[in-house]
Coordinates of C-alpha atoms in Angstrom, one line a residue:
M1 CA 0.0 0.0 0.0
N2 CA 1.5 3.4 -1.1
A3 CA 1.0 6.4 1.3
I4 CA 0.1 8.6 -1.8
L5 CA -3.2 6.8 -2.1
L6 CA -4.0 7.4 1.6
M7 CA -3.1 11.1 1.2
V8 CA -5.2 11.6 -1.9
L9 CA -8.3 9.8 -0.6
G10 CA -8.1 11.4 2.8
L11 CA -7.5 15.0 1.7
G12 CA -10.0 14.6 -1.1
G13 CA -12.7 13.4 1.1
M14 CA -12.2 16.2 3.6
A15 CA -12.1 18.8 0.9
A16 CA -15.4 17.5 -0.6
G17 CA -16.9 17.7 2.9
Y18 CA -16.0 21.4 3.2
F19 CA -17.1 22.5 -0.3
F20 CA -20.4 20.6 -0.3
Y21 CA -21.5 19.2 3.1
S22 CA -20.6 22.3 5.1
R23 CA -22.5 24.6 2.7
F24 CA -25.6 22.4 3.1
I25 CA -25.3 22.7 6.9
A26 CA -24.7 26.4 6.8
D27 CA -27.6 27.2 4.5
R28 CA -30.2 24.6 5.5
I29 CA -29.6 23.6 9.1
Y30 CA -27.9 26.5 11.0
R31 CA -28.9 29.1 8.5
F32 CA -26.1 31.6 9.1
D33 CA -27.2 35.2 8.7
P34 CA -24.6 37.7 7.5
E35 CA -26.8 40.6 9.0
F36 CA -26.9 39.1 12.5
V37 CA -25.1 41.3 15.0
T38 CA -22.5 39.0 16.6
P39 CA -21.4 39.3 20.3
A40 CA -18.0 40.5 19.0
H41 CA -19.7 43.7 17.8
E42 CA -22.5 43.9 20.4
F43 CA -20.1 43.6 23.4
D44 CA -16.8 44.8 21.8
D45 CA -14.4 45.5 24.8
G46 CA -11.0 45.1 23.1
V47 CA -10.1 42.3 25.5
D48 CA -12.3 39.2 25.1
Y49 CA -14.9 40.5 22.6
V50 CA -13.0 41.6 19.4
P51 CA -14.3 41.5 15.8
T52 CA -11.7 39.6 13.9
S53 CA -10.8 38.7 10.3
K54 CA -12.1 35.2 9.6
F55 CA -8.6 34.2 8.5
V56 CA -7.0 35.2 11.7
L57 CA -9.8 33.7 13.7
W58 CA -9.5 30.5 11.8
G59 CA -5.8 30.4 12.9
H60 CA -6.9 30.9 16.5
H61 CA -9.6 28.3 16.5
F62 CA -7.6 25.7 14.5
T63 CA -4.5 25.9 16.6
S64 CA -6.3 26.1 19.9
V65 CA -8.4 23.0 19.3
A66 CA -5.5 21.1 17.7
G67 CA -2.8 20.9 20.3
A68 CA -0.8 17.6 20.3
A69 CA -4.0 15.5 20.4
P70 CA -4.5 15.0 16.6
I71 CA -1.0 13.8 16.5
V72 CA -1.0 11.6 19.7
G73 CA -4.4 9.9 19.2
P74 CA -4.0 8.7 15.6
A75 CA -0.3 7.8 16.1
I76 CA -1.5 5.5 19.0
A77 CA -4.6 4.2 17.4
V78 CA -2.8 2.7 14.4
I79 CA -1.9 -0.2 16.7
W80 CA -5.2 -1.7 15.6
G81 CA -4.2 -1.1 11.9
W82 CA -4.1 1.9 9.7
L83 CA -7.6 1.4 8.1
P84 CA -9.8 1.9 11.2
A85 CA -7.9 5.0 12.1
F86 CA -8.0 6.4 8.6
L87 CA -11.7 5.9 8.2
W88 CA -12.6 7.4 11.6
V89 CA -10.4 10.5 10.9
V90 CA -11.9 11.1 7.4
F91 CA -15.6 10.4 8.2
G92 CA -15.3 11.8 11.7
T93 CA -14.0 15.1 10.3
V94 CA -16.6 15.4 7.6
F95 CA -19.8 14.3 9.4
F96 CA -18.9 14.8 13.1
A97 CA -16.2 17.5 13.8
G98 CA -17.3 20.1 11.3
V99 CA -20.9 19.8 12.3
H100 CA -20.0 20.0 16.0
D101 CA -17.5 23.0 15.8
S102 CA -19.6 25.2 13.5
G103 CA -22.7 24.3 15.5
A104 CA -21.1 25.2 18.8
I105 CA -20.0 28.6 17.4
W106 CA -23.5 29.2 16.1
A107 CA -25.2 28.2 19.3
S108 CA -23.0 30.5 21.4
V109 CA -23.2 33.5 18.9
R110 CA -27.0 33.2 19.0
N111 CA -26.8 33.4 22.8
R112 CA -24.6 36.4 23.5
G113 CA -21.4 34.5 23.3
L114 CA -22.1 32.3 26.3
S115 CA -19.9 29.2 26.9
I116 CA -21.4 25.8 26.3
G117 CA -21.7 25.3 30.0
S118 CA -23.7 28.5 30.7
L119 CA -25.7 27.9 27.4
T120 CA -26.9 24.6 28.8
G121 CA -28.6 26.4 31.6
H122 CA -30.5 28.6 29.1
V123 CA -31.4 25.8 26.6
V124 CA -31.9 22.8 28.8
G125 CA -32.1 23.8 32.5
K126 CA -30.1 24.8 35.6
R127 CA -29.6 21.2 36.8
A128 CA -28.1 20.2 33.5
R129 CA -25.9 23.2 33.6
S130 CA -24.5 22.4 37.0
I131 CA -23.7 18.8 36.0
F132 CA -22.3 19.9 32.6
M133 CA -19.9 22.4 34.4
I134 CA -18.4 19.5 36.3
V135 CA -17.5 17.6 33.1
I136 CA -16.1 20.8 31.5
F137 CA -14.0 21.6 34.6
L138 CA -12.5 18.1 34.5
V139 CA -11.7 18.3 30.8
L140 CA -10.0 21.6 31.2
L141 CA -8.1 20.5 34.3
M142 CA -6.8 17.4 32.4
V143 CA -5.8 19.4 29.3
N144 CA -4.0 22.1 31.1
A145 CA -2.2 19.9 33.6
V146 CA -1.1 17.2 31.1
F147 CA -0.1 19.5 28.2
G148 CA 2.3 21.2 30.6
V149 CA 3.9 17.8 31.1
V150 CA 3.9 17.1 27.4
I151 CA 5.6 20.4 26.4
A152 CA 8.2 20.1 29.3
G153 CA 9.1 16.6 28.0
L154 CA 9.5 17.9 24.4
L155 CA 11.7 20.8 25.6
I156 CA 13.9 18.4 27.6
K157 CA 14.2 15.7 24.9
N158 CA 14.9 18.2 22.1
P159 CA 16.9 21.2 23.5
G160 CA 17.1 22.5 19.9
S161 CA 13.4 23.2 20.0
V162 CA 13.6 25.6 23.0
V163 CA 14.6 28.7 21.0
P164 CA 12.0 28.4 18.3
I165 CA 9.2 27.5 20.8
W166 CA 9.8 30.5 23.0
G167 CA 10.9 32.7 20.1
A168 CA 7.5 32.2 18.6
I169 CA 5.9 34.2 21.5
A170 CA 8.1 37.2 20.6
V171 CA 7.1 36.9 16.9
A172 CA 3.4 36.7 17.9
L173 CA 3.6 39.8 20.1
L174 CA 5.1 41.7 17.2
I175 CA 2.5 40.4 14.7
G176 CA -0.3 41.5 17.0
Q177 CA 1.1 45.1 17.1
L178 CA 1.6 45.2 13.4
I179 CA -1.9 44.0 12.6
Y180 CA -4.0 45.8 15.2
R181 CA -2.0 48.9 16.1
F182 CA -0.1 49.7 12.9
K183 CA -2.7 48.2 10.5
F184 CA -0.1 46.5 8.3
N185 CA -1.2 44.4 5.4
L186 CA -2.2 40.9 6.6
G187 CA -0.5 39.1 3.8
L188 CA 2.9 40.8 4.3
V189 CA 2.7 40.3 8.1
S190 CA 1.8 36.6 7.5
L191 CA 4.9 36.1 5.3
F192 CA 7.1 37.8 7.8
G193 CA 5.7 35.7 10.6
V194 CA 6.1 32.3 8.8
A195 CA 9.6 33.3 7.7
A196 CA 10.6 34.2 11.2
L197 CA 9.2 31.0 12.7
Y198 CA 11.1 28.8 10.2
G199 CA 14.2 30.9 10.6
L200 CA 14.0 30.1 14.4
I201 CA 13.6 26.4 13.6
F202 CA 16.7 26.3 11.5
I203 CA 18.6 28.3 14.1
G204 CA 17.4 26.1 17.0
P205 CA 19.6 23.0 16.7
S206 CA 22.7 25.2 16.6
V207 CA 21.8 26.9 19.9
P208 CA 20.4 24.1 22.1
V209 CA 19.1 25.2 25.6
S210 CA 18.8 22.9 28.5
L211 CA 17.9 23.6 32.1
P212 CA 20.2 22.2 34.9
E213 CA 19.2 18.9 36.4
T214 CA 17.9 20.8 39.4
V215 CA 16.6 24.4 39.6
V216 CA 16.1 25.7 43.1
G217 CA 15.5 22.1 44.3
L218 CA 13.1 21.2 41.4
S219 CA 13.8 18.9 38.5
A220 CA 14.1 20.4 35.0
S221 CA 10.7 19.0 34.1
A222 CA 9.1 20.6 37.2
A223 CA 10.8 23.9 36.5
W224 CA 9.6 24.0 32.9
I225 CA 6.0 23.1 34.0
L226 CA 6.0 26.1 36.5
I227 CA 7.4 28.4 33.8
L228 CA 4.7 27.2 31.3
F229 CA 1.9 27.8 33.9
A230 CA 3.3 31.3 34.7
Y231 CA 3.3 32.1 31.0
A232 CA -0.2 30.7 30.4
A233 CA -1.6 32.8 33.3
I234 CA -0.2 36.0 31.8
A235 CA -1.3 35.1 28.3
S236 CA -4.9 34.3 29.6
L237 CA -5.1 37.9 31.1
L238 CA -3.8 39.8 28.1
P239 CA -6.3 41.1 25.4
V240 CA -6.8 38.4 22.8
W241 CA -5.4 40.5 20.0
V242 CA -2.0 41.1 21.9
L243 CA -0.9 37.4 22.0
L244 CA -3.6 34.7 21.7
Q245 CA -4.9 35.6 18.3
P246 CA -1.6 36.3 16.5
R247 CA 0.2 33.4 18.2
D248 CA -2.6 31.0 17.1
Y249 CA -2.8 32.5 13.6
I250 CA 0.9 32.4 12.8
N251 CA 1.2 28.9 14.3
G252 CA -1.7 27.8 12.0
L253 CA 0.2 29.1 9.0
Q254 CA 3.4 27.4 10.2
L255 CA 1.5 24.1 10.5
F256 CA 0.0 24.4 7.1
V257 CA 3.5 25.0 5.6
G258 CA 4.8 22.0 7.6
L259 CA 1.9 19.9 6.3
I260 CA 2.5 21.0 2.7
L261 CA 6.2 20.0 3.1
L262 CA 5.2 16.7 4.6
Y263 CA 2.6 15.9 2.0
A264 CA 5.0 17.0 -0.8
A265 CA 7.6 14.6 0.6
V266 CA 5.0 11.8 0.4
L267 CA 4.3 12.7 -3.2
I268 CA 8.0 12.8 -4.1
G269 CA 9.3 10.0 -1.9
S270 CA 6.3 7.7 -2.4
P271 CA 6.8 5.8 0.9
E272 CA 5.2 2.4 1.4
V273 CA 2.8 1.9 4.3
V274 CA 4.5 -0.9 6.3
A275 CA 1.9 -1.1 9.1
P276 CA -0.9 -3.7 8.6
M277 CA -4.3 -2.6 7.3
F278 CA -5.9 -4.5 10.2
N279 CA -3.5 -5.6 13.0
H280 CA -4.4 -9.2 13.8
N281 CA -1.5 -9.4 16.3
V282 CA -2.5 -6.6 18.7
P283 CA -0.3 -6.7 21.8
E284 CA -1.7 -8.5 24.8
G285 CA -3.5 -6.1 27.1
A286 CA -4.6 -3.7 24.3
P287 CA -8.3 -2.7 24.7
P288 CA -10.9 -3.7 22.0
L289 CA -11.0 -1.7 18.8
I290 CA -14.7 -0.9 19.4
P291 CA -15.4 1.4 21.2
L292 CA -11.9 2.5 22.2
L293 CA -10.9 3.7 18.7
F294 CA -13.5 6.4 19.0
V295 CA -12.2 7.8 22.2
T296 CA -8.5 7.3 21.5
I297 CA -8.8 9.4 18.3
A298 CA -10.7 12.5 19.5
C299 CA -9.1 15.6 18.0
G300 CA -8.8 14.8 14.3
A301 CA -12.3 13.3 14.3
I302 CA -14.5 15.0 16.9
S303 CA -13.5 16.4 20.3
G304 CA -15.5 18.0 23.2
F305 CA -12.6 20.4 23.8
H306 CA -13.5 22.0 20.4
G307 CA -16.9 23.0 21.8
L308 CA -15.3 24.7 24.7
V309 CA -13.0 26.8 22.4
A310 CA -15.8 27.4 19.9
S311 CA -18.2 28.8 22.5
G312 CA -15.5 30.1 24.9
T313 CA -13.3 32.3 22.8
T314 CA -14.1 31.8 19.1
S315 CA -17.7 33.0 19.3
K316 CA -16.6 36.2 21.1
Q317 CA -14.4 37.1 18.1
L318 CA -16.6 36.2 15.1
N319 CA -17.0 39.2 12.8
R320 CA -20.0 37.8 10.8
E321 CA -22.1 34.8 11.6
T322 CA -21.4 33.4 8.1
D323 CA -17.7 33.2 9.1
A324 CA -18.6 30.3 11.3
R325 CA -18.5 27.9 8.3
F326 CA -14.9 28.8 7.4
V327 CA -13.7 29.1 11.0
G328 CA -15.5 26.1 12.5
Y329 CA -15.8 23.6 9.7
F330 CA -12.6 24.4 7.8
G331 CA -10.8 24.5 11.2
S332 CA -11.9 20.9 11.7
V333 CA -10.7 20.0 8.2
G334 CA -7.3 21.5 9.0
E335 CA -7.1 19.3 12.1
G336 CA -8.2 16.2 10.1
A337 CA -5.4 16.9 7.7
L338 CA -2.9 16.9 10.6
A339 CA -4.4 13.7 12.0
L340 CA -4.0 12.1 8.5
A341 CA -0.4 13.2 8.4
A342 CA 0.2 11.6 11.8
I343 CA -1.3 8.3 10.5
I344 CA 1.0 8.4 7.4
A345 CA 4.1 9.3 9.5
A346 CA 3.4 6.5 12.0
C347 CA 2.7 3.9 9.3
A348 CA 5.0 4.8 6.4
G349 CA 8.0 6.3 8.3
F350 CA 9.4 2.9 9.2
A351 CA 11.8 0.8 7.2
S352 CA 9.9 -2.5 7.7
L353 CA 7.0 -4.1 9.5
E354 CA 9.4 -5.5 12.1
D355 CA 10.6 -1.9 12.9
W356 CA 7.0 -0.8 13.2
Q357 CA 6.1 -3.7 15.5
S358 CA 9.1 -3.0 17.7
V359 CA 7.7 0.4 18.5
Y360 CA 4.1 -0.7 18.8
S361 CA 4.8 -3.4 21.2
A362 CA 2.1 -2.3 23.7
F363 CA -1.0 -0.2 23.7
G364 CA -0.1 3.5 24.2
Q365 CA 3.2 3.3 22.3
G366 CA 3.9 5.5 19.4
G367 CA 2.3 8.9 19.9
V368 CA 4.3 12.1 19.3
Q369 CA 7.6 10.4 19.0
A370 CA 6.4 8.1 16.2
F371 CA 5.1 11.1 14.4
V372 CA 8.4 13.0 14.8
D373 CA 10.6 10.1 13.9
G374 CA 8.5 8.8 11.0
G375 CA 7.8 12.3 9.7
A376 CA 11.5 13.2 9.8
V377 CA 12.4 10.1 7.7
I378 CA 9.7 10.9 5.1
L379 CA 10.8 14.6 4.9
N380 CA 14.4 13.5 4.5
R381 CA 13.7 11.0 1.8
G382 CA 11.2 13.1 0.0
V383 CA 12.4 16.7 0.0
G384 CA 16.0 16.2 1.4
I385 CA 15.6 18.1 4.6
D386 CA 18.2 16.9 7.2
T387 CA 16.7 14.6 9.8
A388 CA 17.9 16.8 12.6
I389 CA 16.2 19.9 11.1
S390 CA 13.1 18.0 10.2
G391 CA 12.9 16.4 13.6
T392 CA 13.2 19.8 15.2
M393 CA 10.5 21.2 12.9
L394 CA 8.0 18.5 13.8
T395 CA 8.8 18.7 17.5
V396 CA 8.3 22.5 17.4
M397 CA 5.1 21.9 15.5
A398 CA 3.8 19.6 18.2
A399 CA 5.0 21.8 21.1
L400 CA 3.6 25.0 19.6
F401 CA 0.2 23.5 19.2
A402 CA 0.2 22.0 22.7
G403 CA 1.2 25.5 23.9
T404 CA -1.6 27.3 22.1
T405 CA -4.1 24.8 23.5
M406 CA -2.7 25.4 27.0
D407 CA -3.0 29.2 26.5
T408 CA -6.6 28.9 25.4
G409 CA -7.4 26.2 27.9
L410 CA -6.3 28.3 30.9
R411 CA -8.3 31.3 29.5
L412 CA -11.3 29.0 29.3
Q413 CA -10.8 27.8 32.8
R414 CA -10.7 31.4 33.9
Y415 CA -14.0 31.9 32.2
I416 CA -15.4 28.9 34.0
F417 CA -14.4 30.3 37.4
Q418 CA -15.9 33.7 36.4
E419 CA -19.1 32.0 35.4
F420 CA -19.1 30.2 38.8
G421 CA -18.8 33.6 40.4
E422 CA -21.8 35.0 38.4
I423 CA -24.0 31.9 39.0
Y424 CA -23.4 31.7 42.7
G425 CA -23.0 35.4 43.5
I426 CA -19.3 35.3 44.4
R427 CA -18.3 38.8 43.2
W428 CA -14.5 38.5 43.7
L429 CA -14.5 35.3 41.6
G430 CA -16.1 37.1 38.7
R431 CA -13.0 39.2 38.1
P432 CA -10.3 38.1 35.7
L433 CA -7.3 38.0 38.0
P434 CA -8.7 36.0 40.9
A435 CA -10.4 33.6 38.5
T436 CA -7.0 33.1 36.7
L437 CA -5.2 32.5 40.0
M438 CA -7.9 29.9 40.9
A439 CA -7.4 28.2 37.5
V440 CA -3.7 28.1 37.8
G441 CA -3.9 27.0 41.4
C442 CA -6.1 24.0 40.6
C443 CA -3.7 22.9 37.8
V444 CA -0.6 23.3 40.0
L445 CA -2.3 21.5 42.8
L446 CA -3.1 18.5 40.6
A447 CA 0.4 18.6 38.9
F448 CA 2.4 18.7 42.1
G449 CA 0.0 17.5 44.7
A450 CA -0.8 14.2 42.9
G451 CA 2.4 13.9 41.0
G452 CA 5.0 14.9 43.6
A453 CA 8.1 16.9 42.8
D454 CA 8.2 16.2 39.1
G455 CA 4.8 17.9 38.4
S456 CA 3.4 15.0 36.5
G457 CA 0.2 14.7 38.5
G458 CA -2.0 15.5 35.5
L459 CA -1.1 12.1 34.1
L460 CA -2.9 10.5 37.1
I461 CA -6.4 11.3 35.7
W462 CA -5.3 11.3 32.0
P463 CA -6.6 7.8 31.4
L464 CA -10.1 9.3 31.7
F465 CA -9.5 12.2 29.3
G466 CA -10.6 10.4 26.1
T467 CA -13.9 9.3 27.4
T468 CA -14.6 12.5 29.3
N469 CA -13.7 14.6 26.3
Q470 CA -15.9 12.6 23.9
L471 CA -18.7 12.7 26.4
L472 CA -18.4 16.5 26.4
A473 CA -18.7 16.4 22.6
G474 CA -21.8 14.4 22.8
L475 CA -23.4 16.7 25.4
T476 CA -22.5 19.7 23.2
L477 CA -24.3 18.0 20.3
L478 CA -27.2 17.4 22.7
V479 CA -27.5 21.2 23.4
I480 CA -27.3 22.0 19.7
T481 CA -30.0 19.4 18.9
V482 CA -32.3 20.8 21.5
M483 CA -31.9 24.3 19.9
L484 CA -32.7 22.9 16.4
V485 CA -35.8 21.1 17.8
R486 CA -36.9 24.4 19.3
L487 CA -36.5 26.1 15.9
K488 CA -38.3 23.2 14.2
R489 CA -35.4 22.5 11.9
P490 CA -34.0 19.1 10.8
V491 CA -32.1 17.4 13.6
W492 CA -30.7 14.3 12.0
I493 CA -27.6 16.2 11.0
T494 CA -26.6 16.4 14.7
L495 CA -28.8 13.6 16.2
V496 CA -27.0 10.7 14.3
P497 CA -23.5 11.8 15.4
L498 CA -24.9 12.4 18.9
V499 CA -26.4 8.9 19.3
F500 CA -23.3 7.2 17.9
L501 CA -20.9 9.2 20.1
L502 CA -22.8 8.7 23.3
M503 CA -23.1 5.0 22.7
M504 CA -19.3 4.6 22.1
T505 CA -18.4 6.8 25.0
L506 CA -20.7 5.2 27.5
A507 CA -19.5 1.8 26.4
A508 CA -15.9 2.9 26.8
L509 CA -16.6 4.3 30.3
L510 CA -18.1 0.9 31.3
I511 CA -15.0 -0.9 30.0
Q512 CA -12.7 1.4 31.8
L513 CA -14.8 1.0 35.0
N514 CA -14.2 -2.7 34.9
E515 CA -10.5 -2.2 34.2
F516 CA -10.1 0.2 37.2
Y517 CA -11.9 -2.3 39.4
R518 CA -9.6 -5.1 38.4
K519 CA -6.6 -2.9 39.0
E520 CA -8.1 -1.8 42.3
D521 CA -7.6 1.8 41.3
W522 CA -10.3 3.2 43.5
F523 CA -9.6 6.9 42.7
L524 CA -10.0 6.5 38.9
L525 CA -13.0 4.2 39.4
S526 CA -14.7 6.8 41.6
L527 CA -14.0 9.5 39.0
D528 CA -15.3 7.2 36.2
L529 CA -18.5 6.8 38.1
V530 CA -18.9 10.5 38.6
V531 CA -18.5 11.1 34.8
L532 CA -20.8 8.2 33.9
I533 CA -23.6 9.4 36.3
A534 CA -23.1 13.0 35.0
A535 CA -23.5 11.7 31.4
I536 CA -26.7 9.9 32.2
L537 CA -28.3 12.8 34.2
V538 CA -27.5 15.4 31.5
T539 CA -28.9 13.0 28.8
L540 CA -32.2 12.6 30.8
E541 CA -32.4 16.4 31.2
C542 CA -32.0 16.8 27.5
V543 CA -34.6 14.2 26.6
A544 CA -37.0 16.1 28.9
A545 CA -36.1 19.3 27.0
F546 CA -36.8 17.6 23.7
R547 CA -40.3 16.7 24.8
K548 CA -40.9 20.2 26.1
T549 CA -39.6 22.1 23.0
E550 CA -41.5 19.9 20.5
K551 CA -44.7 21.3 21.9
Q552 CA -43.5 24.9 21.5
P553 CA -44.5 27.0 18.4
V554 CA -42.0 27.4 15.6
G555 CA -39.6 30.3 16.0
D556 CA -36.8 31.9 14.0
E557 CA -34.8 33.3 16.9
L558 CA -33.6 31.8 20.1

């Protein structure tokens, strides 16, 4: 099997989804209105609510939702064979992720830019909102705590990536000023930004930076984690146009350039896929393909974290409602293209099946390192880029996306605490600084309280991330479906993905529950039960909302 065929079929399918299916959804289901006054204009404050070019906002949305997840998930899931992962990424992007992301933006925009948690209270009810907020809080806590560990690990393993990763922040700050303060041409600024980022990538290996083994009594990993949390806290308080938007935008362009290079290398080098189509020799202890495939690959197919970003930050920056198709659906296509590249790198970047099997010797193996190593080989053979440079480029790509997700995740967690303050009348918690300190405090407490001195505590609850995250996606689709029922519009477009996703997620939660019981891991078992009960309760609340809204008269506004 040649990797070119996978690339053509995968990218072709996702392109067709954007040009045809997304137009149908935008015109017939969500009915985007170019004249609708979006929250970015209605509540423009220059900090969180900022009308933004759809191209810049696409960069923010795409890179915030991407992170390292569309690399890690597919590069692990190929252990079952490349075909299941390939089909889920392509069909999941077209029929699940695009519908979910653009729908979450639309739902929030039509409700004053409320986050999906608060929106649940308006659409379904207060009880559902309270339960939903627990799931959201857990997902954000997992993402922020674990991505800090992931980035720290990448910085330590590849010292040549330190300069380009941190240099990208300086580039983003400059780009923000050039676009918003000095009104420079977006195209010229984009060219400058991409050139600067790739210049840093080529410089990085020649000026490696490593922290000492201990920094004020902390390990290098713990020190990096604290530095990353301090940076993310500052970034979450700055106006979005100063750092968040330009950083995400330029990272999005950098990724697309990287993807173009990688796919060009596939075309030129024509690598063979050495991994099996279906792996009939799955290592002992690996979970079953169904339902675990659908929670192992989340970002790149559909992910609940996308709904948090779509309703938490993206909806507050949407210039026109019609931009939601490009920002939301095409953002999902971009992530699907990254997941497809991860599959190709993890299946065609090895010399032989034996080499591939030596890496995929147990479930959970592969991941980012398989993408970096395999992708570096493909780039070297296809376009002649030195493996050290190409490895650094792919490492920086993964770390930058994990960083932008962490930036956005902490800002979203700050929003959650502010919403808690508004809901329960705690005035001081409704202000940005105290809410940010609470968000960082929870992450640091998990990282160091549960993980000890190395700050890896987030990994303790990470086994539940896949199921909790996909549950969140299902609950977001539930809210969107209730809104469509209320508007008397066709609901099958969201109902079919919703039912499938809830079935797979609940089944995965039950499998994990049995696994935690056998291992006598009572903490994770208890947390699994909390998530499972929350899923059932919110589903029942939404069913009740369905019945109630079906009796209401038709309406054009929410």
